[in-house]
PDB file of C-alpha atoms and ligand atoms in Angstrom:
ATOM      1  CA  MET A   2     -75.803  27.902  70.711  1.00 72.00           C
ATOM      2  CA  SER A   3     -78.418  26.369  68.396  1.00 87.00           C
ATOM      3  CA  GLU A   4     -80.303  23.172  69.199  1.00 89.00           C
ATOM      4  CA  ILE A   5     -78.188  21.337  66.663  1.00 93.00           C
ATOM      5  CA  GLN A   6     -74.836  23.036  67.120  1.00 95.00           C
ATOM      6  CA  HIS A   7     -74.550  21.975  70.733  1.00 94.00           C
ATOM      7  CA  LEU A   8     -74.637  18.323  69.614  1.00 96.00           C
ATOM      8  CA  ILE A   9     -71.528  18.922  67.529  1.00 96.00           C
ATOM      9  CA  GLU A  10     -69.886  20.642  70.500  1.00 96.00           C
ATOM     10  CA  ASN A  11     -70.828  17.688  72.727  1.00 96.00           C
ATOM     11  CA  ASN A  12     -69.343  15.343  70.172  1.00 96.00           C
ATOM     12  CA  ARG A  13     -66.004  17.177  70.154  1.00 97.00           C
ATOM     13  CA  ALA A  14     -65.860  16.985  73.939  1.00 97.00           C
ATOM     14  CA  TRP A  15     -66.798  13.280  73.961  1.00 96.00           C
ATOM     15  CA  SER A  16     -64.195  12.408  71.352  1.00 96.00           C
ATOM     16  CA  ASN A  17     -61.500  14.156  73.401  1.00 96.00           C
ATOM     17  CA  GLU A  18     -62.615  12.429  76.578  1.00 95.00           C
ATOM     18  CA  MET A  19     -62.466   8.978  74.957  1.00 94.00           C
ATOM     19  CA  LYS A  20     -58.995   9.672  73.580  1.00 94.00           C
ATOM     20  CA  GLN A  21     -57.802  10.715  77.025  1.00 95.00           C
ATOM     21  CA  ARG A  22     -59.389   7.726  78.721  1.00 92.00           C
ATOM     22  CA  GLU A  23     -57.687   5.208  76.455  1.00 91.00           C
ATOM     23  CA  GLU A  24     -54.875   5.901  74.049  1.00 91.00           C
ATOM     24  CA  GLY A  25     -55.573   4.650  70.531  1.00 92.00           C
ATOM     25  CA  PHE A  26     -59.262   4.013  71.345  1.00 91.00           C
ATOM     26  CA  PHE A  27     -60.595   5.087  67.948  1.00 92.00           C
ATOM     27  CA  GLU A  28     -57.675   3.558  66.033  1.00 91.00           C
ATOM     28  CA  LYS A  29     -58.570   0.189  67.586  1.00 88.00           C
ATOM     29  CA  LEU A  30     -62.230   0.594  66.597  1.00 89.00           C
ATOM     30  CA  VAL A  31     -61.268   1.375  63.016  1.00 89.00           C
ATOM     31  CA  ALA A  32     -59.324  -1.882  62.790  1.00 81.00           C
ATOM     32  CA  GLN A  33     -62.171  -4.148  63.902  1.00 77.00           C
ATOM     33  CA  GLN A  34     -65.369  -4.470  65.934  1.00 80.00           C
ATOM     34  CA  PHE A  35     -65.798  -7.481  68.219  1.00 87.00           C
ATOM     35  CA  PRO A  36     -69.184  -7.127  69.888  1.00 93.00           C
ATOM     36  CA  ARG A  37     -70.290 -10.213  71.800  1.00 95.00           C
ATOM     37  CA  TYR A  38     -73.909  -9.141  72.070  1.00 98.00           C
ATOM     38  CA  LEU A  39     -76.747  -8.218  69.750  1.00 98.00           C
ATOM     39  CA  TRP A  40     -79.348  -5.918  71.286  1.00 98.00           C
ATOM     40  CA  ILE A  41     -82.887  -5.869  69.884  1.00 98.00           C
ATOM     41  CA  GLY A  42     -84.674  -3.047  71.681  1.00 98.00           C
ATOM     42  CA  CYS A  43     -87.314  -0.354  71.426  1.00 98.00           C
ATOM     43  CA  SER A  44     -86.582   2.926  69.636  1.00 98.00           C
ATOM     44  CA  ASP A  45     -87.714   4.782  72.768  1.00 97.00           C
ATOM     45  CA  SER A  46     -85.191   7.533  73.596  1.00 96.00           C
ATOM     46  CA  ARG A  47     -85.248   6.563  77.283  1.00 96.00           C
ATOM     47  CA  VAL A  48     -83.737   3.123  76.630  1.00 96.00           C
ATOM     48  CA  PRO A  49     -80.204   3.742  75.306  1.00 96.00           C
ATOM     49  CA  ALA A  50     -78.692   0.267  74.917  1.00 97.00           C
ATOM     50  CA  ASN A  51     -74.998   1.058  75.495  1.00 96.00           C
ATOM     51  CA  GLU A  52     -75.543   3.337  78.488  1.00 96.00           C
ATOM     52  CA  ILE A  53     -77.784   1.018  80.460  1.00 97.00           C
ATOM     53  CA  THR A  54     -75.475  -1.970  79.942  1.00 97.00           C
ATOM     54  CA  GLY A  55     -72.281  -0.001  80.547  1.00 95.00           C
ATOM     55  CA  LEU A  56     -70.829  -0.999  77.176  1.00 94.00           C
ATOM     56  CA  LEU A  57     -68.493   1.068  75.021  1.00 91.00           C
ATOM     57  CA  PRO A  58     -68.609   1.619  71.261  1.00 92.00           C
ATOM     58  CA  GLY A  59     -67.594  -1.635  69.601  1.00 92.00           C
ATOM     59  CA  GLU A  60     -69.075  -3.826  72.337  1.00 94.00           C
ATOM     60  CA  LEU A  61     -72.772  -3.981  71.404  1.00 96.00           C
ATOM     61  CA  PHE A  62     -74.404  -4.550  68.010  1.00 97.00           C
ATOM     62  CA  VAL A  63     -77.767  -2.794  68.073  1.00 98.00           C
ATOM     63  CA  HIS A  64     -81.104  -3.084  66.284  1.00 98.00           C
ATOM     64  CA  ARG A  65     -83.993  -0.933  67.495  1.00 98.00           C
ATOM     65  CA  ASN A  66     -87.543  -0.455  66.258  1.00 98.00           C
ATOM     66  CA  VAL A  67     -90.892   0.542  67.722  1.00 98.00           C
ATOM     67  CA  ALA A  68     -91.725  -1.929  70.528  1.00 98.00           C
ATOM     68  CA  ASN A  69     -88.808  -4.314  69.782  1.00 98.00           C
ATOM     69  CA  ILE A  70     -90.722  -6.563  67.382  1.00 98.00           C
ATOM     70  CA  VAL A  71     -89.114  -9.283  65.244  1.00 98.00           C
ATOM     71  CA  TYR A  72     -91.064 -10.186  62.100  1.00 97.00           C
ATOM     72  CA  PRO A  73     -89.856 -13.008  59.838  1.00 93.00           C
ATOM     73  CA  ALA A  74     -90.538 -10.770  56.795  1.00 94.00           C
ATOM     74  CA  ASP A  75     -88.545  -7.792  58.112  1.00 97.00           C
ATOM     75  CA  LEU A  76     -85.461  -7.657  55.865  1.00 97.00           C
ATOM     76  CA  ASN A  77     -83.859  -5.038  58.078  1.00 98.00           C
ATOM     77  CA  CYS A  78     -84.006  -7.135  61.235  1.00 98.00           C
ATOM     78  CA  LEU A  79     -83.093 -10.375  59.429  1.00 98.00           C
ATOM     79  CA  SER A  80     -80.055  -8.721  57.842  1.00 98.00           C
ATOM     80  CA  VAL A  81     -78.903  -7.511  61.260  1.00 98.00           C
ATOM     81  CA  LEU A  82     -79.412 -11.002  62.716  1.00 98.00           C
ATOM     82  CA  GLU A  83     -77.516 -12.675  59.896  1.00 98.00           C
ATOM     83  CA  TYR A  84     -74.596 -10.264  60.053  1.00 97.00           C
ATOM     84  CA  ALA A  85     -74.402 -10.498  63.841  1.00 97.00           C
ATOM     85  CA  ILE A  86     -74.416 -14.301  63.779  1.00 97.00           C
ATOM     86  CA  HIS A  87     -72.429 -15.151  60.637  1.00 96.00           C
ATOM     87  CA  THR A  88     -69.897 -12.370  60.516  1.00 95.00           C
ATOM     88  CA  LEU A  89     -69.552 -11.025  64.042  1.00 95.00           C
ATOM     89  CA  HIS A  90     -70.105 -14.455  65.685  1.00 96.00           C
ATOM     90  CA  ILE A  91     -71.966 -12.914  68.593  1.00 96.00           C
ATOM     91  CA  SER A  92     -72.992 -15.411  71.267  1.00 97.00           C
ATOM     92  CA  HIS A  93     -75.861 -13.572  72.982  1.00 98.00           C
ATOM     93  CA  ILE A  94     -78.969 -11.953  71.535  1.00 98.00           C
ATOM     94  CA  ILE A  95     -80.814  -9.758  74.012  1.00 98.00           C
ATOM     95  CA  VAL A  96     -84.429  -8.822  73.271  1.00 98.00           C
ATOM     96  CA  CYS A  97     -85.066  -5.943  75.654  1.00 98.00           C
ATOM     97  CA  GLY A  98     -88.472  -4.341  76.048  1.00 98.00           C
ATOM     98  CA  HIS A  99     -89.395  -1.718  78.605  1.00 98.00           C
ATOM     99  CA  TYR A 100     -92.285  -1.042  80.944  1.00 98.00           C
ATOM    100  CA  GLY A 101     -94.714   1.659  79.824  1.00 98.00           C
ATOM    101  CA  CYS A 102     -93.821   1.105  76.149  1.00 98.00           C
ATOM    102  CA  GLY A 103     -95.781   3.542  73.943  1.00 98.00           C
ATOM    103  CA  GLY A 104     -95.980   0.932  71.178  1.00 98.00           C
ATOM    104  CA  VAL A 105     -97.680  -1.507  73.535  1.00 98.00           C
ATOM    105  CA  VAL A 106    -100.047   1.221  74.769  1.00 98.00           C
ATOM    106  CA  ALA A 107    -100.949   2.064  71.150  1.00 98.00           C
ATOM    107  CA  ALA A 108    -101.582  -1.621  70.366  1.00 98.00           C
ATOM    108  CA  MET A 109    -104.096  -1.769  73.239  1.00 98.00           C
ATOM    109  CA  GLN A 110    -106.070   1.251  72.076  1.00 97.00           C
ATOM    110  CA  ARG A 111    -108.979   1.292  69.673  1.00 93.00           C
ATOM    111  CA  THR A 112    -107.799   4.443  67.928  1.00 95.00           C
ATOM    112  CA  SER A 113    -105.833   4.939  64.734  1.00 95.00           C
ATOM    113  CA  HIS A 114    -102.148   5.892  64.942  1.00 95.00           C
ATOM    114  CA  GLY A 115    -101.249   5.592  61.248  1.00 96.00           C
ATOM    115  CA  PHE A 116     -98.783   3.100  59.732  1.00 95.00           C
ATOM    116  CA  VAL A 117     -97.602   1.960  63.116  1.00 96.00           C
ATOM    117  CA  ASP A 118    -100.933   0.181  63.695  1.00 96.00           C
ATOM    118  CA  ASN A 119     -99.828  -2.386  61.098  1.00 97.00           C
ATOM    119  CA  TRP A 120     -96.385  -2.654  62.641  1.00 98.00           C
ATOM    120  CA  LEU A 121     -97.905  -3.330  66.069  1.00 98.00           C
ATOM    121  CA  ASN A 122    -100.066  -6.202  64.824  1.00 97.00           C
ATOM    122  CA  ASP A 123     -97.953  -8.832  66.564  1.00 98.00           C
ATOM    123  CA  ILE A 124     -98.621  -7.192  69.935  1.00 98.00           C
ATOM    124  CA  ARG A 125    -102.387  -7.175  69.243  1.00 98.00           C
ATOM    125  CA  ASP A 126    -102.030 -10.877  68.493  1.00 98.00           C
ATOM    126  CA  THR A 127    -100.467 -11.509  71.913  1.00 98.00           C
ATOM    127  CA  TYR A 128    -103.110  -9.258  73.533  1.00 98.00           C
ATOM    128  CA  ALA A 129    -105.899 -11.278  71.900  1.00 98.00           C
ATOM    129  CA  HIS A 130    -104.409 -14.593  73.050  1.00 98.00           C
ATOM    130  CA  ARG A 131    -103.942 -13.438  76.651  1.00 98.00           C
ATOM    131  CA  TRP A 132    -106.997 -11.149  76.792  1.00 98.00           C
ATOM    132  CA  GLU A 133    -108.609 -12.506  79.963  1.00 98.00           C
ATOM    133  CA  GLU A 134    -105.399 -12.701  81.947  1.00 98.00           C
ATOM    134  CA  ILE A 135    -104.594  -9.092  81.068  1.00 98.00           C
ATOM    135  CA  GLN A 136    -108.113  -7.775  81.679  1.00 97.00           C
ATOM    136  CA  ASN A 137    -108.097  -9.352  85.143  1.00 98.00           C
ATOM    137  CA  LEU A 138    -105.255  -7.095  86.266  1.00 98.00           C
ATOM    138  CA  SER A 139    -106.531  -4.198  88.339  1.00 97.00           C
ATOM    139  CA  THR A 140    -104.860  -1.108  86.841  1.00 98.00           C
ATOM    140  CA  ALA A 141    -104.181   0.144  83.321  1.00 97.00           C
ATOM    141  CA  GLU A 142    -100.473   0.392  84.170  1.00 97.00           C
ATOM    142  CA  GLU A 143    -100.336  -3.257  85.237  1.00 98.00           C
ATOM    143  CA  ARG A 144    -102.129  -4.300  82.039  1.00 98.00           C
ATOM    144  CA  VAL A 145     -99.664  -2.380  79.859  1.00 98.00           C
ATOM    145  CA  ASP A 146     -96.646  -3.659  81.778  1.00 98.00           C
ATOM    146  CA  ARG A 147     -97.799  -7.277  81.629  1.00 98.00           C
ATOM    147  CA  LEU A 148     -98.295  -7.031  77.865  1.00 98.00           C
ATOM    148  CA  CYS A 149     -94.823  -5.418  77.598  1.00 98.00           C
ATOM    149  CA  GLU A 150     -93.390  -8.549  79.265  1.00 98.00           C
ATOM    150  CA  MET A 151     -95.473 -10.889  77.105  1.00 98.00           C
ATOM    151  CA  ASN A 152     -94.264  -9.089  73.997  1.00 98.00           C
ATOM    152  CA  VAL A 153     -90.631  -9.646  74.964  1.00 98.00           C
ATOM    153  CA  ILE A 154     -91.328 -13.344  75.573  1.00 98.00           C
ATOM    154  CA  LYS A 155     -93.034 -13.584  72.169  1.00 98.00           C
ATOM    155  CA  GLN A 156     -90.146 -11.843  70.398  1.00 98.00           C
ATOM    156  CA  VAL A 157     -87.570 -14.156  71.998  1.00 98.00           C
ATOM    157  CA  GLN A 158     -89.534 -16.974  70.361  1.00 98.00           C
ATOM    158  CA  SER A 159     -89.685 -15.081  67.055  1.00 98.00           C
ATOM    159  CA  VAL A 160     -85.874 -14.796  67.034  1.00 98.00           C
ATOM    160  CA  ALA A 161     -85.598 -18.530  67.812  1.00 98.00           C
ATOM    161  CA  HIS A 162     -87.961 -19.282  64.917  1.00 98.00           C
ATOM    162  CA  THR A 163     -85.771 -17.615  62.272  1.00 97.00           C
ATOM    163  CA  ASN A 164     -83.818 -19.958  60.027  1.00 95.00           C
ATOM    164  CA  VAL A 165     -80.639 -17.926  60.503  1.00 96.00           C
ATOM    165  CA  VAL A 166     -80.643 -18.662  64.246  1.00 98.00           C
ATOM    166  CA  GLN A 167     -81.607 -22.319  63.769  1.00 97.00           C
ATOM    167  CA  ASN A 168     -78.882 -22.828  61.145  1.00 97.00           C
ATOM    168  CA  ALA A 169     -76.336 -21.420  63.595  1.00 97.00           C
ATOM    169  CA  TRP A 170     -77.441 -23.900  66.277  1.00 97.00           C
ATOM    170  CA  ALA A 171     -77.384 -26.775  63.761  1.00 96.00           C
ATOM    171  CA  SER A 172     -73.795 -25.901  62.837  1.00 95.00           C
ATOM    172  CA  GLY A 173     -72.737 -25.978  66.484  1.00 96.00           C
ATOM    173  CA  GLN A 174     -72.500 -22.221  67.097  1.00 97.00           C
ATOM    174  CA  SER A 175     -73.128 -21.202  70.699  1.00 97.00           C
ATOM    175  CA  LEU A 176     -76.003 -18.731  70.726  1.00 98.00           C
ATOM    176  CA  THR A 177     -78.370 -17.786  73.548  1.00 98.00           C
ATOM    177  CA  ILE A 178     -81.439 -15.558  73.172  1.00 98.00           C
ATOM    178  CA  HIS A 179     -82.386 -13.644  76.313  1.00 98.00           C
ATOM    179  CA  GLY A 180     -85.597 -11.776  77.191  1.00 98.00           C
ATOM    180  CA  TRP A 181     -85.151  -8.673  79.347  1.00 98.00           C
ATOM    181  CA  ILE A 182     -87.339  -5.793  80.367  1.00 98.00           C
ATOM    182  CA  TYR A 183     -86.134  -2.369  81.432  1.00 98.00           C
ATOM    183  CA  GLY A 184     -87.769  -0.117  84.003  1.00 98.00           C
ATOM    184  CA  ILE A 185     -87.719   3.528  83.000  1.00 97.00           C
ATOM    185  CA  LYS A 186     -88.681   4.393  86.601  1.00 96.00           C
ATOM    186  CA  ASP A 187     -85.571   2.906  88.217  1.00 97.00           C
ATOM    187  CA  GLY A 188     -83.139   2.271  85.353  1.00 97.00           C
ATOM    188  CA  LEU A 189     -83.004  -1.437  86.156  1.00 98.00           C
ATOM    189  CA  VAL A 190     -83.114  -4.404  83.802  1.00 98.00           C
ATOM    190  CA  LYS A 191     -85.067  -7.511  84.803  1.00 98.00           C
ATOM    191  CA  ASP A 192     -84.231 -10.870  83.244  1.00 98.00           C
ATOM    192  CA  LEU A 193     -87.533 -12.546  82.334  1.00 98.00           C
ATOM    193  CA  ASP A 194     -85.720 -15.879  82.397  1.00 98.00           C
ATOM    194  CA  VAL A 195     -87.002 -17.106  79.037  1.00 98.00           C
ATOM    195  CA  LYS A 196     -83.663 -18.071  77.518  1.00 98.00           C
ATOM    196  CA  VAL A 197     -83.561 -20.150  74.354  1.00 98.00           C
ATOM    197  CA  ALA A 198     -80.199 -21.680  73.495  1.00 98.00           C
ATOM    198  CA  SER A 199     -80.809 -24.705  71.278  1.00 97.00           C
ATOM    199  CA  LEU A 200     -82.971 -26.196  68.555  1.00 96.00           C
ATOM    200  CA  GLU A 201     -84.338 -28.698  71.101  1.00 96.00           C
ATOM    201  CA  GLN A 202     -86.064 -25.829  72.895  1.00 97.00           C
ATOM    202  CA  VAL A 203     -87.967 -24.796  69.767  1.00 97.00           C
ATOM    203  CA  THR A 204     -91.426 -26.289  69.376  1.00 95.00           C
ATOM    204  CA  PRO A 205     -91.304 -28.871  66.512  1.00 95.00           C
ATOM    205  CA  ALA A 206     -93.749 -26.972  64.257  1.00 96.00           C
ATOM    206  CA  PHE A 207     -91.339 -24.009  64.181  1.00 96.00           C
ATOM    207  CA  ARG A 208     -88.179 -26.014  63.487  1.00 96.00           C
ATOM    208  CA  HIS A 209     -86.774 -25.450  60.009  1.00 93.00           C
ATOM    209  CA  ILE A 210     -84.270 -28.245  60.548  1.00 92.00           C
ATOM    210  CA  ASP A 211     -84.570 -31.707  62.049  1.00 89.00           C
ATOM    211  CA  LEU A 212     -82.750 -32.388  65.286  1.00 86.00           C
ATOM    212  CA  PRO A 213     -79.561 -34.388  64.647  1.00 75.00           C
ATOM    213  CA  THR A 214     -81.003 -37.252  66.752  1.00 66.00           C
ATOM    214  CA  ALA A 215     -84.646 -36.811  65.714  1.00 49.00           C
ATOM    215  CA  SER A 216     -86.582 -40.047  65.794  1.00 53.00           C
ATOM    216  CA  GLY A 217     -89.625 -39.693  63.575  1.00 49.00           C
ATOM    217  CA  GLU A 218     -90.882 -36.511  65.193  1.00 46.00           C
TER     218      GLU A 218
HETATM  219 CO1   CO B 310     -91.159   1.302  73.635  1.00 95.34          CO
END
């Protein structure tokens, strides 16, 4: 069987299995999707969002790019955020990075990798700000992994700084942004405990809207 043909064969088998597991499974999906979570993760093939969270089709809205970066000028990511919040009414956004991320490794190197060097600029920014702390770690692996964590923390903030998220909070929508990191070595997710769930938690300079009770801030 060819490299491609076996994917089609796999698909036939999967479709049959899902139909046997739950009658009317696909018919239900056609009618509507009700995911409660938005996943913003790395494109890395070793971090498949649905599998590692045990969620079925229809249960997770997914956006992936190299090194799970959220830029305020990225129309793709902003469109996903807006749709997830306004239309799907999701209540949790999970930014999930992973240890040993190739994008983070590339951002730490002084070699050219093509277009992606521009894409990774935000990670270089974090690296520059936390340079000493990272350099003080004893191994290259520790330095990469620490910057992987810092990148997730930064991107949680970037999501919180978008006006689409802040407008949702201002209108009373319940929305929590979580920062997670996944270990390729053991398949386990670690919660970095950097949740942001309200406008009050956003530093004033990054608020697009005044707090309802703001007093001359
Ligand atoms: Co990665």
